[in-house]
mmCIF file of C-alpha atoms in Angstrom:
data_model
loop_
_atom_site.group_PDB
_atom_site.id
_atom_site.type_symbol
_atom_site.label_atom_id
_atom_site.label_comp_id
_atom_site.label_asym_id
_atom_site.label_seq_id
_atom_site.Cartn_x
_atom_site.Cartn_y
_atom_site.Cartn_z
ATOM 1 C CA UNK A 1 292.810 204.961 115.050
ATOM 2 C CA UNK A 2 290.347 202.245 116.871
ATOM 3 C CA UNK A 3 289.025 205.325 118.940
ATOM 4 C CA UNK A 4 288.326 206.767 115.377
ATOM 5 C CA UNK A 5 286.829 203.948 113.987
ATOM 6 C CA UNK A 6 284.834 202.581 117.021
ATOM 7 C CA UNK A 7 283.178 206.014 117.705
ATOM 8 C CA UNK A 8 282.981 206.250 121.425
ATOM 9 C CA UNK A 9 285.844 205.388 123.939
ATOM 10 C CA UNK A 10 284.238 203.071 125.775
ATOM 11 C CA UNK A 11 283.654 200.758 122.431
ATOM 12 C CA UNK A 12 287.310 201.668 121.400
ATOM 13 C CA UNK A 13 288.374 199.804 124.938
ATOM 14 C CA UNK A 14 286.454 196.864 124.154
ATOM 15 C CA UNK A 15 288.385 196.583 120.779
ATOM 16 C CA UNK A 16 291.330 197.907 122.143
ATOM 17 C CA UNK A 17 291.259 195.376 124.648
ATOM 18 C CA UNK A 18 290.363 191.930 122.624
ATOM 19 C CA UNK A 19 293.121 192.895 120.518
ATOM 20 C CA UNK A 20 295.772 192.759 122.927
ATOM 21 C CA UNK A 21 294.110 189.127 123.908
ATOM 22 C CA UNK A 22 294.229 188.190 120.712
ATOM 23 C CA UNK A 23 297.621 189.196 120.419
ATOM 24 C CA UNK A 24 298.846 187.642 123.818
ATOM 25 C CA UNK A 25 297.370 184.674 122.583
ATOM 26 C CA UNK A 26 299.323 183.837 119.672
ATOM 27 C CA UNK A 27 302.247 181.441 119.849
ATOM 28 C CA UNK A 28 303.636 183.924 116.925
ATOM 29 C CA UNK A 29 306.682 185.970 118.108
ATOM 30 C CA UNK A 30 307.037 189.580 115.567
ATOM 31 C CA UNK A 31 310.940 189.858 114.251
ATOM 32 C CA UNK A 32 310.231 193.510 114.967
ATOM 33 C CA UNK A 33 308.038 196.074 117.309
ATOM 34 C CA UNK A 34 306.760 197.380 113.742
ATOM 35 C CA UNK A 35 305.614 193.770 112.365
ATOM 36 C CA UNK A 36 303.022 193.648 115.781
ATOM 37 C CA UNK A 37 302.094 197.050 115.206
ATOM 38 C CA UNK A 38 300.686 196.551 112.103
ATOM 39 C CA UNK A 39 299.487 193.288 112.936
ATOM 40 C CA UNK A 40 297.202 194.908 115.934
ATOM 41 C CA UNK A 41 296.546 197.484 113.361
ATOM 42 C CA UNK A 42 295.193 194.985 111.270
ATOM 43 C CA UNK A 43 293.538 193.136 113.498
ATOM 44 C CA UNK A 44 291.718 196.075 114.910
ATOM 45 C CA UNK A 45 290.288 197.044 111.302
ATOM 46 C CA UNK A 46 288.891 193.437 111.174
ATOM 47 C CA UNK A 47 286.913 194.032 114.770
ATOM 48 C CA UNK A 48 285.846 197.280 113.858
ATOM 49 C CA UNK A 49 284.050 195.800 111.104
ATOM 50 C CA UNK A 50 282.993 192.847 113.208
ATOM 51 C CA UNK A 51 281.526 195.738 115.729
ATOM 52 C CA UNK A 52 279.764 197.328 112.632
ATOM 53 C CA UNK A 53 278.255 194.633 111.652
ATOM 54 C CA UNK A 54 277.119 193.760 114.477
ATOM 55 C CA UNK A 55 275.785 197.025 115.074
ATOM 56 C CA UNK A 56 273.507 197.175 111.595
ATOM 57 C CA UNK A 57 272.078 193.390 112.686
ATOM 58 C CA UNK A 58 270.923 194.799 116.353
ATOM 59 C CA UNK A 59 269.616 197.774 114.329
ATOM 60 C CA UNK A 60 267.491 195.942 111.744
ATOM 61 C CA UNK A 61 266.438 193.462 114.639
ATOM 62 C CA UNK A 62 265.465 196.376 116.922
ATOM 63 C CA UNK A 63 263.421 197.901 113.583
ATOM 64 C CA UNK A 64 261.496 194.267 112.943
ATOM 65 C CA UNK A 65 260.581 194.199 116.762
ATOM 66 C CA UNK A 66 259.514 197.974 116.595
ATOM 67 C CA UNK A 67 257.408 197.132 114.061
ATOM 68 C CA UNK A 68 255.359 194.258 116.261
ATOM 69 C CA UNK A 69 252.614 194.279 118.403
ATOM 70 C CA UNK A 70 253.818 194.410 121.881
ATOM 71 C CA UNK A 71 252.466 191.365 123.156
ATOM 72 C CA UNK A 72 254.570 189.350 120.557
ATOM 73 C CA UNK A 73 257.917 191.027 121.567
ATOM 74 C CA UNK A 74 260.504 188.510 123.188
ATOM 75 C CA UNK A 75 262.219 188.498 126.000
ATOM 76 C CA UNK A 76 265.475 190.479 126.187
ATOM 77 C CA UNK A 77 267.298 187.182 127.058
ATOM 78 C CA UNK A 78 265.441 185.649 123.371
ATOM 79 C CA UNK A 79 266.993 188.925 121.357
ATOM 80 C CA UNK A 80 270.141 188.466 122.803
ATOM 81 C CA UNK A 81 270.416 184.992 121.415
ATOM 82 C CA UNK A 82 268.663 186.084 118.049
ATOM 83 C CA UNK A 83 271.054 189.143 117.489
ATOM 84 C CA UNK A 84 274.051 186.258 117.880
ATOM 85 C CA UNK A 85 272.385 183.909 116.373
ATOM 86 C CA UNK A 86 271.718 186.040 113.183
ATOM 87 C CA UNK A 87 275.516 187.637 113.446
ATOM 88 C CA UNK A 88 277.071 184.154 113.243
ATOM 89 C CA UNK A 89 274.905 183.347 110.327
ATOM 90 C CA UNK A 90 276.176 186.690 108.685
ATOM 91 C CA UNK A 91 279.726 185.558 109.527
ATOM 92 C CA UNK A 92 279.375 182.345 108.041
ATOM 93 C CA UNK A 93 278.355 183.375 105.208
ATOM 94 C CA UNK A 94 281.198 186.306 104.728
ATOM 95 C CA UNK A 95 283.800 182.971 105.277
ATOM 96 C CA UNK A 96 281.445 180.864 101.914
ATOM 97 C CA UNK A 97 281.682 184.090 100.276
ATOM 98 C CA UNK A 98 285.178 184.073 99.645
ATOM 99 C CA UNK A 99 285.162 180.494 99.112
ATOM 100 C CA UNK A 100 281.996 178.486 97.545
ATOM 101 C CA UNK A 101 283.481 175.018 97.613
ATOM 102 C CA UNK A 102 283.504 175.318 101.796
ATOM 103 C CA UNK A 103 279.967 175.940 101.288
ATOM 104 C CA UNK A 104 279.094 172.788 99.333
ATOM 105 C CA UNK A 105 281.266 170.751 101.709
ATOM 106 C CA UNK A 106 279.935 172.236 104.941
ATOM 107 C CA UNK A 107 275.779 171.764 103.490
ATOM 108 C CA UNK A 108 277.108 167.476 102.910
ATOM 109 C CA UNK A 109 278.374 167.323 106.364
ATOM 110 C CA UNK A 110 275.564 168.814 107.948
ATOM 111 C CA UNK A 111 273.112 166.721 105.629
#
């Protein structure tokens, strides 16, 4: 399914991989082999999206910077940190989506 969904194998490792992590990491124990099976499952889906995502942001970025003169191109290094930037911003924003009053909350704290 991740293979699927990822659309290369290497990517499907990746995913394949932090999901096991994520798994190992939980203090959680499953009553059955089926209940973490469809947990990974799930959790897969959600980094498949998270890789899409992420994808469309790099693409739009690597449009903008297409678009401008050479000379005004940043680093590799600056990109990197843009395409995060920007992807943290977009997740941010999924997490006020579902829930407005964070939002308000959050934009007090930070003034």
């Amino acid at each position: 399914m991740v293979a699927e969904q990822a659309g290369n194998a290497a990517d499907a490792a990746d995913l394949a991989h932090e999901a096991f992590l994520r798994l190992l990491g939980r203090s959680y124990q499953f009553d059955s082999f089926d209940g973490a099976r469809a947990y990974l499952r799930v959790m897969a889906n959600g980094l498949c999206i998270d890789l899409w995502r992420r994808r469309e942001v790099e693409r739009v970025w690597l449009d903008i910077m297409a678009a401008q003169p050479e000379a005004t191109v940043p680093s590799p290094e600056h990109c990197a940190i843009v395409i995060e930037t920007l992807c943290e911003i977009g997740a941010c924003c999924h997490v006020f989506r579902r829930n407005p009053l964070m939002l308000l909350s959050w934009h007090r704290c930070m003034g």
